[in-house]
Amino acid sequence: MQLVINTRGSFLKKQNNCFFVKVDDKTFEVSEKKVDSILITTSATITTDAIKFAVENNIDIVFLDNFGDPFGRVWHSKLGSTTYIRRRQLEISDEPEGFRLAKGWIEQKIDSQILFLKDLKKNRPDQKDELDDYISGMEDMKSQLEALEGKLDEMRGKIMGLEGMASRHYFEALSFLLPDRWKFNGRSRNPAKDGFNCLLNYGYGVLYSKVEKACIIAGLDPYVGFNHTDDYNKKSFVFDLIEMYRIHIDRTVFNLFFKKTGFRQLFFDEIPNGMTLNKEGKAVLIQAVNETFDKEISYRGRNIKIGNTIQFDCHRIANNLIGK
């Protein structure tokens, strides 16, 4: 589970080999065995004993800004595995295998988006024709992507262009299905212009921290990207891999708008040029995301929690890089 510190003025320390949390007038203890990571989303106090306890138990502490983007993390300084993995990660982008990997990640993303729309279509016969049009457009983009051949440096722009066009069809379809008050006009970030994008952005920020941690544990370099190019202090490889897992946030957020206890306008605060999630909104979203990550699915021949598929994939990528 993720231990979330979401209330201004909260206090976190180590006590009795547990994390002790004080929120307003309430206190509780959480065993380190139950905690995968600690998310701090607001002004809070954390003791050095708690930090040391987290590091010793391989628990990362992630600080998120108002938009859900990680701006800092506390973790041990050890490399996750052999440096040879990082060398191969640098080398393989110029090899056919690097092109195959980069293209495959985007193909998997589009596949999962198409599957989601097909799932939604099953219970919406009145909207079937419109959804079929959106799905057809995405399938065309995927076919063009599968047909691409060449070197990654030459094809990167085409890969990302086709991914972008598929995403436009996809988000137009989701907006079409939402209740009228929540429909949106394309993706918007920092700040979001609407409630749906506000939730997506924050959920993607939580997901980003999980993908970065999985990379580090597997010995992959978060900064050495394939589809996303190098830039100063840009964790390009995290941006590459996160594309395969965004669907879990998409499904979670979309479903929230159709639950009786789902999202309401009071979960958002207006800010200049957009909106942001408030404390109550963050709590509802993070709980829903954690429930999604805790669900077991059949994945590559084994039953595994959705949240653990990220680490599973990162280890698989790392092993493939070094020929294991």
JSON list of C-alpha atoms in Angstrom, two decimals, residues 103-122 130-143 145 159-175 177 184 187 189 196-197 200 204 207 239-252 254:
[
{"chain": "A", "resi": 103, "resn": "LYS", "atom": "CA", "xyz": [7.67, 0.87, -31.07]},
{"chain": "A", "resi": 104, "resn": "GLY", "atom": "CA", "xyz": [6.31, -2.03, -29.01]},
{"chain": "A", "resi": 105, "resn": "TRP", "atom": "CA", "xyz": [5.66, 0.13, -25.94]},
{"chain": "A", "resi": 106, "resn": "ILE", "atom": "CA", "xyz": [3.48, 2.48, -27.98]},
{"chain": "A", "resi": 107, "resn": "GLU", "atom": "CA", "xyz": [1.70, -0.40, -29.69]},
{"chain": "A", "resi": 108, "resn": "GLN", "atom": "CA", "xyz": [0.88, -1.84, -26.25]},
{"chain": "A", "resi": 109, "resn": "LYS", "atom": "CA", "xyz": [-0.45, 1.54, -25.13]},
{"chain": "A", "resi": 110, "resn": "ILE", "atom": "CA", "xyz": [-2.75, 1.86, -28.15]},
{"chain": "A", "resi": 111, "resn": "ASP", "atom": "CA", "xyz": [-3.90, -1.77, -27.78]},
{"chain": "A", "resi": 112, "resn": "SER", "atom": "CA", "xyz": [-4.92, -1.15, -24.18]},
{"chain": "A", "resi": 113, "resn": "GLN", "atom": "CA", "xyz": [-6.78, 2.03, -25.14]},
{"chain": "A", "resi": 114, "resn": "ILE", "atom": "CA", "xyz": [-8.69, 0.22, -27.90]},
{"chain": "A", "resi": 115, "resn": "LEU", "atom": "CA", "xyz": [-9.57, -2.60, -25.52]},
{"chain": "A", "resi": 116, "resn": "PHE", "atom": "CA", "xyz": [-10.91, -0.09, -22.99]},
{"chain": "A", "resi": 117, "resn": "LEU", "atom": "CA", "xyz": [-13.15, 1.54, -25.61]},
{"chain": "A", "resi": 118, "resn": "LYS", "atom": "CA", "xyz": [-14.40, -1.88, -26.70]},
{"chain": "A", "resi": 119, "resn": "ASP", "atom": "CA", "xyz": [-15.19, -2.73, -23.07]},
{"chain": "A", "resi": 120, "resn": "LEU", "atom": "CA", "xyz": [-17.12, 0.53, -22.72]},
{"chain": "A", "resi": 121, "resn": "LYS", "atom": "CA", "xyz": [-19.00, -0.14, -25.96]},
{"chain": "A", "resi": 122, "resn": "LYS", "atom": "CA", "xyz": [-20.47, -3.42, -24.62]},
{"chain": "A", "resi": 130, "resn": "GLU", "atom": "CA", "xyz": [-19.69, 6.65, -32.69]},
{"chain": "A", "resi": 131, "resn": "LEU", "atom": "CA", "xyz": [-17.35, 4.44, -30.66]},
{"chain": "A", "resi": 132, "resn": "ASP", "atom": "CA", "xyz": [-16.73, 2.22, -33.67]},
{"chain": "A", "resi": 133, "resn": "ASP", "atom": "CA", "xyz": [-15.57, 5.30, -35.60]},
{"chain": "A", "resi": 134, "resn": "TYR", "atom": "CA", "xyz": [-13.12, 6.27, -32.84]},
{"chain": "A", "resi": 135, "resn": "ILE", "atom": "CA", "xyz": [-11.84, 2.69, -32.56]},
{"chain": "A", "resi": 136, "resn": "SER", "atom": "CA", "xyz": [-11.42, 2.41, -36.33]},
{"chain": "A", "resi": 137, "resn": "GLY", "atom": "CA", "xyz": [-9.29, 5.56, -36.38]},
{"chain": "A", "resi": 138, "resn": "MET", "atom": "CA", "xyz": [-7.07, 4.20, -33.61]},
{"chain": "A", "resi": 139, "resn": "GLU", "atom": "CA", "xyz": [-6.71, 0.83, -35.33]},
{"chain": "A", "resi": 140, "resn": "ASP", "atom": "CA", "xyz": [-5.57, 2.63, -38.47]},
{"chain": "A", "resi": 141, "resn": "MET", "atom": "CA", "xyz": [-2.88, 4.49, -36.49]},
{"chain": "A", "resi": 142, "resn": "LYS", "atom": "CA", "xyz": [-1.74, 1.20, -34.93]},
{"chain": "A", "resi": 143, "resn": "SER", "atom": "CA", "xyz": [-1.50, -0.49, -38.35]},
{"chain": "A", "resi": 145, "resn": "LEU", "atom": "CA", "xyz": [2.83, 2.05, -36.51]},
{"chain": "A", "resi": 159, "resn": "ILE", "atom": "CA", "xyz": [6.24, 6.85, -33.79]},
{"chain": "A", "resi": 160, "resn": "MET", "atom": "CA", "xyz": [5.32, 9.75, -31.53]},
{"chain": "A", "resi": 161, "resn": "GLY", "atom": "CA", "xyz": [3.18, 11.36, -34.22]},
{"chain": "A", "resi": 162, "resn": "LEU", "atom": "CA", "xyz": [1.06, 8.24, -34.68]},
{"chain": "A", "resi": 163, "resn": "GLU", "atom": "CA", "xyz": [0.80, 7.84, -30.91]},
{"chain": "A", "resi": 164, "resn": "GLY", "atom": "CA", "xyz": [-0.45, 11.42, -30.66]},
{"chain": "A", "resi": 165, "resn": "MET", "atom": "CA", "xyz": [-3.09, 10.96, -33.34]},
{"chain": "A", "resi": 166, "resn": "ALA", "atom": "CA", "xyz": [-4.33, 7.73, -31.72]},
{"chain": "A", "resi": 167, "resn": "SER", "atom": "CA", "xyz": [-4.52, 9.52, -28.37]},
{"chain": "A", "resi": 168, "resn": "ARG", "atom": "CA", "xyz": [-6.66, 12.29, -29.86]},
{"chain": "A", "resi": 169, "resn": "HIS", "atom": "CA", "xyz": [-9.22, 9.73, -31.07]},
{"chain": "A", "resi": 170, "resn": "TYR", "atom": "CA", "xyz": [-9.10, 8.03, -27.68]},
{"chain": "A", "resi": 171, "resn": "PHE", "atom": "CA", "xyz": [-9.67, 11.10, -25.52]},
{"chain": "A", "resi": 172, "resn": "GLU", "atom": "CA", "xyz": [-12.37, 12.39, -27.85]},
{"chain": "A", "resi": 173, "resn": "ALA", "atom": "CA", "xyz": [-14.15, 9.07, -27.31]},
{"chain": "A", "resi": 174, "resn": "LEU", "atom": "CA", "xyz": [-13.85, 9.30, -23.52]},
{"chain": "A", "resi": 175, "resn": "SER", "atom": "CA", "xyz": [-15.16, 12.88, -23.55]},
{"chain": "A", "resi": 177, "resn": "LEU", "atom": "CA", "xyz": [-19.07, 9.17, -23.16]},
{"chain": "A", "resi": 184, "resn": "PHE", "atom": "CA", "xyz": [-13.57, 18.13, -22.05]},
{"chain": "A", "resi": 187, "resn": "ARG", "atom": "CA", "xyz": [-5.70, 17.04, -22.85]},
{"chain": "A", "resi": 189, "resn": "ARG", "atom": "CA", "xyz": [-1.86, 20.04, -18.06]},
{"chain": "A", "resi": 196, "resn": "PHE", "atom": "CA", "xyz": [-11.31, 14.92, -15.97]},
{"chain": "A", "resi": 197, "resn": "ASN", "atom": "CA", "xyz": [-7.84, 16.17, -16.91]},
{"chain": "A", "resi": 200, "resn": "LEU", "atom": "CA", "xyz": [-5.74, 12.24, -14.93]},
{"chain": "A", "resi": 204, "resn": "TYR", "atom": "CA", "xyz": [-0.32, 10.05, -13.74]},
{"chain": "A", "resi": 207, "resn": "LEU", "atom": "CA", "xyz": [1.97, 6.43, -11.46]},
{"chain": "A", "resi": 239, "resn": "PHE", "atom": "CA", "xyz": [8.28, 8.79, -19.73]},
{"chain": "A", "resi": 240, "resn": "ASP", "atom": "CA", "xyz": [8.85, 5.92, -22.19]},
{"chain": "A", "resi": 241, "resn": "LEU", "atom": "CA", "xyz": [7.66, 3.17, -19.87]},
{"chain": "A", "resi": 242, "resn": "ILE", "atom": "CA", "xyz": [4.77, 5.01, -18.23]},
{"chain": "A", "resi": 243, "resn": "GLU", "atom": "CA", "xyz": [2.88, 4.93, -21.54]},
{"chain": "A", "resi": 244, "resn": "MET", "atom": "CA", "xyz": [2.11, 1.21, -21.05]},
{"chain": "A", "resi": 245, "resn": "TYR", "atom": "CA", "xyz": [0.51, 1.78, -17.65]},
{"chain": "A", "resi": 246, "resn": "ARG", "atom": "CA", "xyz": [-1.49, 4.99, -18.13]},
{"chain": "A", "resi": 247, "resn": "ILE", "atom": "CA", "xyz": [-4.50, 2.83, -18.98]},
{"chain": "A", "resi": 248, "resn": "HIS", "atom": "CA", "xyz": [-4.85, 1.82, -15.31]},
{"chain": "A", "resi": 249, "resn": "ILE", "atom": "CA", "xyz": [-5.25, 5.48, -14.35]},
{"chain": "A", "resi": 250, "resn": "ASP", "atom": "CA", "xyz": [-7.57, 6.13, -17.31]},
{"chain": "A", "resi": 251, "resn": "ARG", "atom": "CA", "xyz": [-9.92, 3.31, -16.31]},
{"chain": "A", "resi": 252, "resn": "THR", "atom": "CA", "xyz": [-9.87, 4.33, -12.65]},
{"chain": "A", "resi": 254, "resn": "PHE", "atom": "CA", "xyz": [-13.30, 7.31, -15.94]}
]
